[in-house]
Short mmCIF file of C-alpha atoms in Angstrom, two decimals:
data_model
loop_
_atom_site.label_atom_id
_atom_site.label_comp_id
_atom_site.label_asym_id
_atom_site.label_seq_id
_atom_site.Cartn_x
_atom_site.Cartn_y
_atom_site.Cartn_z
CA MET A 1174 112.73 -76.10 189.20
CA LYS A 1175 115.35 -77.62 190.86
CA ILE A 1176 118.70 -76.78 192.98
CA ILE A 1177 121.90 -77.45 190.76
CA ASP A 1178 124.41 -76.38 193.59
CA LEU A 1179 123.73 -76.16 197.32
CA ARG A 1180 126.77 -74.67 199.26
CA THR A 1181 127.18 -74.00 203.11
CA MET A 1182 129.47 -70.84 204.29
CA ARG A 1183 130.42 -71.28 207.58
CA GLY A 1184 132.53 -67.69 207.70
CA PRO A 1185 133.24 -64.76 205.51
CA SER A 1186 132.60 -65.18 201.76
CA TYR A 1187 132.29 -64.01 198.37
CA TRP A 1188 128.42 -63.66 199.45
CA SER A 1189 129.10 -61.34 202.72
CA VAL A 1190 131.76 -60.53 205.21
CA LYS A 1191 129.47 -59.53 207.98
CA HIS A 1192 126.87 -62.73 207.78
CA TYR A 1193 129.04 -65.78 207.74
CA ARG A 1194 126.27 -68.58 208.29
CA LEU A 1195 124.64 -68.96 205.24
CA ILE A 1196 123.40 -71.37 202.48
CA VAL A 1197 123.95 -70.90 199.12
CA CYS A 1198 121.75 -72.72 196.59
CA LYS A 1199 121.85 -71.89 192.70
CA VAL A 1200 118.42 -72.52 191.29
CA ASP A 1201 117.25 -73.65 187.78
CA LEU A 1202 113.85 -72.17 187.86
CA GLY A 1203 112.77 -74.22 184.64
CA GLU A 1204 109.52 -73.79 183.04
CA PHE A 1205 109.03 -70.87 185.66
CA ALA A 1206 112.21 -68.55 184.14
CA GLY A 1207 110.91 -65.15 184.16
CA GLU A 1208 107.68 -65.80 186.22
CA TRP A 1209 107.30 -63.37 189.12
CA SER A 1210 105.20 -63.32 192.07
CA ASN A 1211 102.40 -61.43 190.00
CA THR A 1212 102.39 -63.19 186.90
CA ILE A 1213 101.06 -66.58 188.44
CA ASP A 1214 97.39 -66.68 189.10
CA ASN A 1215 96.87 -66.51 192.93
CA PHE A 1216 100.61 -67.08 193.73
CA ALA A 1217 100.66 -64.56 196.55
CA GLU A 1218 97.22 -65.54 197.94
CA ARG A 1219 98.30 -69.45 198.15
CA LEU A 1220 101.68 -68.41 199.68
CA THR A 1221 100.36 -66.51 202.41
CA ALA A 1222 97.79 -68.88 203.31
CA LEU A 1223 100.35 -71.36 204.09
CA LEU A 1224 102.48 -68.85 205.24
CA PRO A 1225 100.42 -66.30 206.95
CA LYS A 1226 103.28 -64.46 208.57
CA ILE A 1227 104.84 -63.65 205.36
CA GLY A 1228 103.65 -60.32 204.77
CA GLN A 1229 103.00 -59.55 208.26
CA PRO A 1230 104.73 -57.77 211.15
CA HIS A 1231 106.92 -60.17 213.04
CA ALA A 1232 107.11 -60.09 216.94
CA PRO A 1233 110.83 -60.21 217.55
CA ALA A 1234 111.72 -63.20 220.40
CA SER A 1235 114.60 -61.32 221.79
CA ARG A 1236 116.83 -58.07 222.01
CA HIS A 1237 118.93 -59.64 218.80
CA SER A 1238 115.95 -60.67 216.83
CA SER A 1239 114.42 -57.23 217.16
CA LYS A 1240 117.47 -55.49 215.60
CA GLN A 1241 118.02 -58.39 212.81
CA LEU A 1242 114.15 -57.61 211.83
CA ALA A 1243 114.56 -53.60 211.92
CA LYS A 1244 117.26 -54.35 209.29
CA HIS A 1245 115.79 -57.17 207.14
CA PRO A 1246 112.41 -56.99 207.40
CA PRO A 1247 110.07 -59.66 205.71
CA LEU A 1248 108.60 -60.31 202.37
CA THR A 1249 105.52 -57.77 202.54
CA GLN A 1250 101.58 -58.51 200.50
CA GLU A 1251 102.33 -55.50 198.64
CA GLN A 1252 105.41 -56.85 196.86
CA LEU A 1253 103.89 -59.89 196.30
CA ALA A 1254 101.32 -57.94 194.81
CA ASP A 1255 103.59 -55.71 192.68
CA GLY A 1256 105.82 -58.86 192.09
CA GLU A 1257 108.89 -60.41 193.08
CA PRO A 1258 111.15 -62.44 191.54
CA LEU A 1259 110.65 -66.04 192.45
CA GLY A 1260 114.22 -66.63 193.18
CA HIS A 1261 113.38 -63.65 196.33
CA VAL A 1262 110.22 -65.46 197.31
CA ILE A 1263 112.50 -68.58 197.73
CA GLN A 1264 115.07 -66.98 199.89
CA HIS A 1265 111.99 -65.66 202.18
CA VAL A 1266 110.34 -68.90 202.45
CA ALA A 1267 113.26 -70.48 203.79
CA LEU A 1268 113.77 -67.82 206.02
CA GLU A 1269 110.19 -68.32 207.29
CA LEU A 1270 110.23 -72.03 207.33
CA GLN A 1271 113.42 -72.17 209.64
CA ARG A 1272 111.42 -69.16 211.61
CA GLN A 1273 108.53 -71.54 212.02
CA ALA A 1274 110.56 -73.81 213.55
CA GLY A 1275 111.86 -71.66 216.21
CA MET A 1276 115.13 -70.46 214.45
CA PRO A 1277 115.33 -66.82 214.15
CA VAL A 1278 117.05 -65.96 210.93
CA PHE A 1279 116.07 -62.80 208.68
CA TRP A 1280 119.27 -62.13 205.95
CA GLY A 1281 118.93 -63.20 202.74
CA LYS A 1282 119.58 -61.93 198.93
CA SER A 1283 118.99 -63.54 195.57
CA TYR A 1284 120.89 -62.73 192.23
CA PRO A 1285 120.51 -63.85 189.02
CA ALA A 1286 123.34 -66.26 187.54
CA ARG A 1287 124.82 -66.00 184.28
CA GLU A 1288 122.82 -68.87 182.97
CA GLU A 1289 119.25 -68.02 181.91
CA GLY A 1290 116.49 -68.74 184.04
CA VAL A 1291 119.01 -69.59 186.79
CA GLU A 1292 119.42 -67.74 190.29
CA TYR A 1293 121.42 -67.55 193.53
CA VAL A 1294 119.09 -67.81 196.57
CA VAL A 1295 121.57 -66.83 199.69
CA PHE A 1296 119.82 -66.86 203.03
CA ALA A 1297 121.22 -67.31 206.86
CA TYR A 1298 120.85 -70.13 208.80
CA GLN A 1299 121.11 -71.13 212.74
CA GLU A 1300 121.49 -75.17 212.47
CA GLU A 1301 123.36 -76.16 209.16
CA ARG A 1302 121.37 -79.10 208.59
CA ALA A 1303 118.09 -77.15 208.80
CA GLY A 1304 119.56 -74.54 206.35
CA ARG A 1305 119.75 -76.99 203.65
CA TYR A 1306 116.81 -78.62 204.32
CA ALA A 1307 115.00 -75.69 204.43
CA ALA A 1308 116.53 -74.63 200.82
CA GLN A 1309 115.05 -77.90 199.38
CA ALA A 1310 111.88 -77.37 201.24
CA ALA A 1311 111.40 -73.82 199.80
CA VAL A 1312 112.11 -74.68 196.08
CA GLU A 1313 109.43 -77.23 196.34
CA MET A 1314 106.75 -75.20 198.14
CA VAL A 1315 107.58 -72.35 195.50
CA GLU A 1316 107.22 -74.50 192.62
CA ALA A 1317 104.10 -76.35 194.06
CA LEU A 1318 102.37 -72.84 194.20
CA CYS A 1319 103.59 -72.54 190.77
CA ARG A 1320 101.72 -75.60 189.55
CA GLY A 1321 98.72 -74.77 191.48
CA GLU A 1322 99.51 -77.98 193.94
CA GLU A 1323 98.89 -78.75 197.10
CA PHE A 1324 101.79 -78.80 199.51
CA ASN A 1325 102.06 -80.08 203.04
CA LEU A 1326 103.68 -77.92 205.55
CA LYS A 1327 103.29 -79.49 208.42
CA PRO A 1328 105.76 -82.38 207.78
CA VAL A 1329 108.46 -79.71 206.65
CA ILE A 1330 108.08 -77.51 209.91
CA ASP A 1331 107.91 -80.81 212.18
CA GLU A 1332 111.12 -82.06 210.45
CA LEU A 1333 112.96 -78.84 210.81
CA HIS A 1334 111.54 -78.72 214.51
CA ASP A 1335 113.17 -82.01 215.06
CA ILE A 1336 116.89 -80.87 213.39
CA ARG A 1337 116.64 -77.81 215.63
CA GLU A 1338 116.13 -80.09 218.75
CA GLU A 1339 118.79 -82.26 217.82
CA GLU A 1340 121.44 -79.66 217.31
CA PHE A 1341 120.60 -76.78 219.32
CA PHE A 1342 122.62 -75.07 222.23
CA GLY A 1343 122.06 -75.99 225.59
CA PRO A 1344 120.37 -72.47 227.47
CA SER A 1345 123.82 -71.73 229.31
CA THR A 1346 125.62 -71.81 225.87
CA TRP A 1347 122.91 -70.32 223.87
CA SER A 1348 123.06 -67.19 226.19
CA ILE A 1349 126.63 -66.50 225.44
CA VAL A 1350 126.44 -67.74 221.74
CA ALA A 1351 123.21 -65.12 221.60
CA GLU A 1352 125.64 -62.32 223.42
CA ALA A 1353 128.14 -62.81 220.85
CA ALA A 1354 125.97 -62.69 217.65
CA SER A 1355 124.34 -59.31 219.14
CA ARG A 1356 128.04 -57.70 219.52
CA ASN A 1357 128.71 -59.19 215.85
CA ILE A 1358 131.40 -61.81 217.15
CA PRO A 1359 131.40 -64.64 214.95
CA TYR A 1360 130.75 -68.14 216.70
CA ILE A 1361 131.83 -71.70 214.85
CA GLN A 1362 130.78 -75.03 216.38
CA LEU A 1363 133.51 -77.19 215.99
CA LYS A 1364 132.66 -80.26 213.83
CA ASN A 1365 131.91 -83.43 215.43
CA SER A 1366 132.09 -81.60 218.92
CA SER A 1367 130.05 -79.49 221.09
CA ILE A 1368 133.08 -77.09 221.58
CA ILE A 1369 131.80 -73.57 220.21
CA GLN A 1370 134.61 -70.80 218.77
CA LEU A 1371 134.27 -67.57 219.18
CA GLY A 1372 135.70 -65.73 216.56
CA TYR A 1373 138.32 -67.31 213.66
#
C-alpha cells in the first residue's frame, strides 16, 4: 500500500468548489485491493482501539465545528462492521489524526481511480504540512492494521501537534479566520508570509 501521487488544493478545484483546502492522494492499495473493513480479521476492533473516537460522537469545540460535524459525521462502528472500502477508511483516519492534534477538520471523500486497486482519497486540512503528513501516516496505519502489525500512534500525533504549533494562527488572527470560515468566505495564507488573504 503506497501513495503514488499527493497534491494540495488551495482553492476551488475539480474535487470541490466549496471545500478548497484539500489534500488529494492517489493510493495504490496493493495486495489489499478489493478488501473492505469487514473482510480483514479484527480490523475494526484494532482501528477503534487505536482511534477510539472513530465510531463515537464527537464533542465540537466551536459553533463552526458543530455545523461541520453535523454535515460530515465521523465513521461509525456499524459502518466498519458492515464494510467500508479501505480508501474511505484512510480518509477518516487522516481526518481523525488531525483532529487529535487540535485541528478540527471534517470533510472528505474517496473515489476509485481508473486503475484497478487504486483509489483517490480526498480530505480537508487546516495546516497544509499537517495534512500532507496525515495522509502518509493514515496510509501507513491502515496498512499496518491490514497486516495485523503494531502501529505507534503517539509519535504521529506529537508530530502533527508540533506542526500545528509552528504554523497555527495567533488568537486574534484565528478569530477572524474562524468567522470567515463560518460564513464560507475562503482564506489563504500567502506563501512565506504571515499575511492572510480573504477571498480569491
